[in-house]
Amino acid sequence: ADPRVVADARHLPELTYEQMQEMSEAGAKVLNSTAVEFAKRARIAIHARSTFGDGRQTVVQEEASDRGAAAVVGRRDLVRICVAVAALPAALTALGEHSLSVRQSTVGADRAELVIATGDAGWAVAKADLEQRGYAIEGPLGAVSVIARELGSRPAVMATAMRALQRASIEPRGIVTAPLRWTALVDPEQVDDAVRAVHAEMV
């Protein structure tokens, strides 16, 4: 976790490329996910060292020791776009026209939800365009994410994160699960408390 948020955050001596990319996408401002992708393709190990000269480093490479939950990451720059499923292709096309990435998506029987980062270049113009087209935009939103290997086969990790939020009286506004990342959308002002609560349960 970010030591500026979690006082007892632990140093990670190694991570896989995939874990580092997930951390970056989830909001960790350590390494750019595109740079990690380039290193992954070339099989170049990245040695990320502390700028304070304490000798510690994290090696990002193809293989790393399995530590269960590797990281808890928060971010505050998200919005959710809600559209009818029938309008989803048009909405995705509109986002593509503005070179925006869909960070998370949930598609139900009648409604689809797309999560976008407002820090992406072109968001201000895209927002006006999407509103003009009649799409509902909900936000700002924050998120707390748990990065771990094979999350699908580790429901206990997800259950632990859910219990942590419940104990902290934080009600998720949406949950998305991917192979390496579990994410709960929360109010932006709750992000730091959510990160601390989940981290306390994971370590």
Tab-separated table of C-alpha atoms in Angstrom:
chain	number	residue	atom	x	y	z
A	1	ALA	CA	0.000	0.000	0.000
A	2	ASP	CA	1.007	3.626	-0.334
A	3	PRO	CA	3.018	4.415	2.837
A	4	ARG	CA	1.586	7.935	2.785
A	5	VAL	CA	-1.831	6.354	3.416
A	6	VAL	CA	-0.960	3.194	5.363
A	7	ALA	CA	1.654	3.742	8.075
A	8	ASP	CA	2.612	0.054	8.294
A	9	ALA	CA	2.775	-0.589	4.538
A	10	ARG	CA	5.249	-3.340	3.727
A	11	HIS	CA	8.053	-3.351	1.192
A	12	LEU	CA	7.547	-5.794	-1.700
A	13	PRO	CA	10.893	-7.186	-2.892
A	14	GLU	CA	9.420	-8.603	-6.107
A	15	LEU	CA	6.338	-8.465	-8.302
A	16	THR	CA	5.343	-9.964	-11.632
A	17	TYR	CA	4.819	-7.738	-14.653
A	18	GLU	CA	1.091	-8.502	-14.491
A	19	GLN	CA	0.807	-7.523	-10.829
A	20	MET	CA	2.638	-4.241	-11.437
A	21	GLN	CA	0.441	-3.448	-14.420
A	22	GLU	CA	-2.691	-4.121	-12.378
A	23	MET	CA	-1.388	-1.893	-9.586
A	24	SER	CA	-0.728	0.889	-12.084
A	25	GLU	CA	-4.160	0.548	-13.668
A	26	ALA	CA	-5.734	0.556	-10.204
A	27	GLY	CA	-4.099	3.902	-9.381
A	28	ALA	CA	-0.648	3.149	-7.930
A	29	LYS	CA	1.730	5.892	-9.088
A	30	VAL	CA	4.864	3.763	-9.114
A	31	LEU	CA	5.488	2.656	-12.691
A	32	ASN	CA	3.644	3.471	-15.908
A	33	SER	CA	1.696	0.410	-17.114
A	34	THR	CA	2.808	0.958	-20.721
A	35	ALA	CA	6.470	0.960	-19.670
A	36	VAL	CA	5.884	-2.291	-17.792
A	37	GLU	CA	4.273	-3.788	-20.893
A	38	PHE	CA	7.344	-2.909	-22.982
A	39	ALA	CA	9.612	-4.509	-20.370
A	40	LYS	CA	7.411	-7.597	-20.285
A	41	ARG	CA	7.581	-8.067	-24.054
A	42	ALA	CA	11.369	-7.732	-24.030
A	43	ARG	CA	11.712	-9.783	-20.818
A	44	ILE	CA	13.635	-6.969	-19.144
A	45	ALA	CA	13.578	-7.014	-15.332
A	46	ILE	CA	12.781	-3.630	-13.807
A	47	HIS	CA	14.631	-2.668	-10.618
A	48	ALA	CA	12.545	0.024	-8.918
A	49	ARG	CA	14.634	1.580	-6.156
A	50	SER	CA	13.778	4.014	-3.406
A	51	THR	CA	14.688	7.631	-4.124
A	52	PHE	CA	15.675	7.984	-0.448
A	53	GLY	CA	18.734	5.764	-0.860
A	54	ASP	CA	17.761	3.190	1.771
A	55	GLY	CA	18.937	0.335	-0.437
A	56	ARG	CA	15.515	-1.243	-0.910
A	57	GLN	CA	14.173	-2.108	-4.320
A	58	THR	CA	11.348	-4.001	-5.972
A	59	VAL	CA	12.215	-6.225	-8.920
A	60	VAL	CA	9.447	-6.496	-11.505
A	61	GLN	CA	9.928	-9.612	-13.598
A	62	GLU	CA	8.209	-12.626	-15.122
A	63	GLU	CA	8.033	-14.696	-11.936
A	64	ALA	CA	7.698	-13.696	-8.292
A	65	SER	CA	6.977	-15.378	-4.995
A	66	ASP	CA	3.276	-15.895	-4.347
A	67	ARG	CA	2.385	-13.580	-1.460
A	68	GLY	CA	-1.379	-13.925	-1.642
A	69	ALA	CA	-2.643	-10.359	-1.776
A	70	ALA	CA	0.219	-8.308	-3.216
A	71	ALA	CA	-1.183	-4.798	-2.826
A	72	VAL	CA	-4.110	-2.606	-1.825
A	73	VAL	CA	-4.450	0.456	-4.056
A	74	GLY	CA	-6.807	3.442	-4.084
A	75	ARG	CA	-7.738	6.130	-6.580
A	76	ARG	CA	-10.241	9.022	-6.760
A	77	ASP	CA	-10.487	9.995	-10.436
A	78	LEU	CA	-13.299	7.809	-11.751
A	79	VAL	CA	-16.789	8.291	-13.155
A	80	ARG	CA	-19.395	5.751	-14.216
A	81	ILE	CA	-21.298	6.010	-17.483
A	82	CYS	CA	-24.649	4.220	-17.509
A	83	VAL	CA	-26.237	3.230	-20.815
A	84	ALA	CA	-28.865	0.854	-22.097
A	85	VAL	CA	-27.347	-2.385	-23.399
A	86	ALA	CA	-28.722	-1.613	-26.853
A	87	ALA	CA	-26.758	1.676	-26.826
A	88	LEU	CA	-23.511	0.066	-25.619
A	89	PRO	CA	-21.839	-0.251	-29.059
A	90	ALA	CA	-22.485	3.436	-29.760
A	91	ALA	CA	-21.181	4.448	-26.323
A	92	LEU	CA	-17.997	2.413	-26.771
A	93	THR	CA	-17.508	3.940	-30.217
A	94	ALA	CA	-17.867	7.419	-28.720
A	95	LEU	CA	-15.274	6.641	-26.051
A	96	GLY	CA	-12.933	5.297	-28.715
A	97	GLU	CA	-13.312	8.504	-30.721
A	98	HIS	CA	-11.963	10.379	-27.691
A	99	SER	CA	-9.196	7.789	-27.076
A	100	LEU	CA	-10.590	6.944	-23.641
A	101	SER	CA	-10.032	3.590	-21.938
A	102	VAL	CA	-12.740	1.652	-20.139
A	103	ARG	CA	-11.253	0.838	-16.729
A	104	GLN	CA	-14.092	-1.449	-15.655
A	105	SER	CA	-17.356	-2.595	-17.154
A	106	THR	CA	-20.486	-4.363	-15.972
A	107	VAL	CA	-23.167	-5.497	-18.391
A	108	GLY	CA	-26.561	-6.682	-17.195
A	109	ALA	CA	-29.723	-7.692	-19.010
A	110	ASP	CA	-30.818	-4.133	-19.736
A	111	ARG	CA	-28.112	-1.787	-18.502
A	112	ALA	CA	-24.366	-1.435	-18.912
A	113	GLU	CA	-21.970	0.522	-16.721
A	114	LEU	CA	-18.586	1.769	-17.946
A	115	VAL	CA	-15.997	3.208	-15.552
A	116	ILE	CA	-13.695	5.895	-16.973
A	117	ALA	CA	-10.768	7.787	-15.423
A	118	THR	CA	-11.258	11.538	-15.590
A	119	GLY	CA	-7.496	12.047	-15.605
A	120	ASP	CA	-7.264	10.607	-19.106
A	121	ALA	CA	-6.428	13.123	-21.821
A	122	GLY	CA	-9.547	14.183	-23.682
A	123	TRP	CA	-12.003	13.551	-20.854
A	124	ALA	CA	-13.294	17.146	-20.642
A	125	VAL	CA	-14.253	17.170	-24.327
A	126	ALA	CA	-15.605	13.636	-24.140
A	127	LYS	CA	-17.785	14.484	-21.136
A	128	ALA	CA	-19.541	17.281	-23.009
A	129	ASP	CA	-20.023	15.008	-26.017
A	130	LEU	CA	-21.397	12.105	-23.949
A	131	GLU	CA	-23.796	14.368	-22.056
A	132	GLN	CA	-25.002	15.817	-25.348
A	133	ARG	CA	-25.732	12.270	-26.538
A	134	GLY	CA	-27.844	11.693	-23.428
A	135	TYR	CA	-25.604	9.314	-21.470
A	136	ALA	CA	-25.892	9.479	-17.675
A	137	ILE	CA	-22.560	10.163	-15.949
A	138	GLU	CA	-22.204	9.353	-12.256
A	139	GLY	CA	-19.322	10.673	-10.233
A	140	PRO	CA	-16.818	11.507	-9.079
A	141	LEU	CA	-16.106	8.040	-7.717
A	142	GLY	CA	-13.189	6.493	-5.911
A	143	ALA	CA	-12.018	2.898	-5.809
A	144	VAL	CA	-10.108	0.514	-3.588
A	145	SER	CA	-8.485	-2.481	-5.298
A	146	VAL	CA	-6.837	-5.668	-4.082
A	147	ILE	CA	-4.182	-7.107	-6.392
A	148	ALA	CA	-3.634	-10.856	-6.030
A	149	ARG	CA	-2.890	-13.867	-8.188
A	150	GLU	CA	-5.736	-16.136	-9.309
A	151	LEU	CA	-8.444	-14.211	-7.468
A	152	GLY	CA	-11.152	-16.349	-9.031
A	153	SER	CA	-9.867	-19.381	-7.164
A	154	ARG	CA	-9.442	-17.405	-3.939
A	155	PRO	CA	-12.907	-16.286	-2.872
A	156	ALA	CA	-11.633	-15.958	0.702
A	157	VAL	CA	-9.492	-12.976	-0.366
A	158	MET	CA	-12.545	-11.217	-1.788
A	159	ALA	CA	-14.600	-12.096	1.299
A	160	THR	CA	-11.907	-10.602	3.540
A	161	ALA	CA	-11.951	-7.347	1.573
A	162	MET	CA	-15.746	-7.183	1.752
A	163	ARG	CA	-15.748	-7.747	5.522
A	164	ALA	CA	-13.120	-5.040	5.950
A	165	LEU	CA	-15.331	-2.492	4.210
A	166	GLN	CA	-18.373	-3.569	6.214
A	167	ARG	CA	-16.476	-3.151	9.495
A	168	ALA	CA	-15.385	0.316	8.382
A	169	SER	CA	-19.030	1.166	7.544
A	170	ILE	CA	-18.127	1.745	3.894
A	171	GLU	CA	-20.870	0.769	1.462
A	172	PRO	CA	-19.501	-0.141	-2.003
A	173	ARG	CA	-21.198	1.521	-4.954
A	174	GLY	CA	-20.210	-1.333	-7.217
A	175	ILE	CA	-17.808	-4.271	-7.266
A	176	VAL	CA	-15.814	-5.655	-10.183
A	177	THR	CA	-13.667	-8.791	-10.133
A	178	ALA	CA	-10.939	-9.657	-12.645
A	179	PRO	CA	-8.349	-12.470	-12.655
A	180	LEU	CA	-5.780	-10.372	-10.761
A	181	ARG	CA	-7.843	-7.547	-9.275
A	182	TRP	CA	-10.861	-7.057	-7.021
A	183	THR	CA	-12.220	-3.509	-7.023
A	184	ALA	CA	-14.926	-1.789	-5.003
A	185	LEU	CA	-16.188	1.626	-6.074
A	186	VAL	CA	-16.621	3.980	-3.121
A	187	ASP	CA	-17.146	7.665	-2.458
A	188	PRO	CA	-13.903	9.608	-3.146
A	189	GLU	CA	-13.632	10.843	0.447
A	190	GLN	CA	-13.730	7.232	1.687
A	191	VAL	CA	-10.792	5.975	-0.402
A	192	ASP	CA	-8.028	6.344	2.194
A	193	ASP	CA	-10.174	4.812	4.943
A	194	ALA	CA	-11.083	1.944	2.604
A	195	VAL	CA	-7.424	1.291	1.737
A	196	ARG	CA	-6.438	1.281	5.411
A	197	ALA	CA	-9.324	-0.996	6.389
A	198	VAL	CA	-8.673	-3.559	3.648
A	199	HIS	CA	-4.905	-3.471	4.173
A	200	ALA	CA	-5.332	-4.108	7.910
A	201	GLU	CA	-7.316	-7.273	7.148
A	202	MET	CA	-4.912	-8.522	4.479
A	203	VAL	CA	-1.573	-8.329	6.329
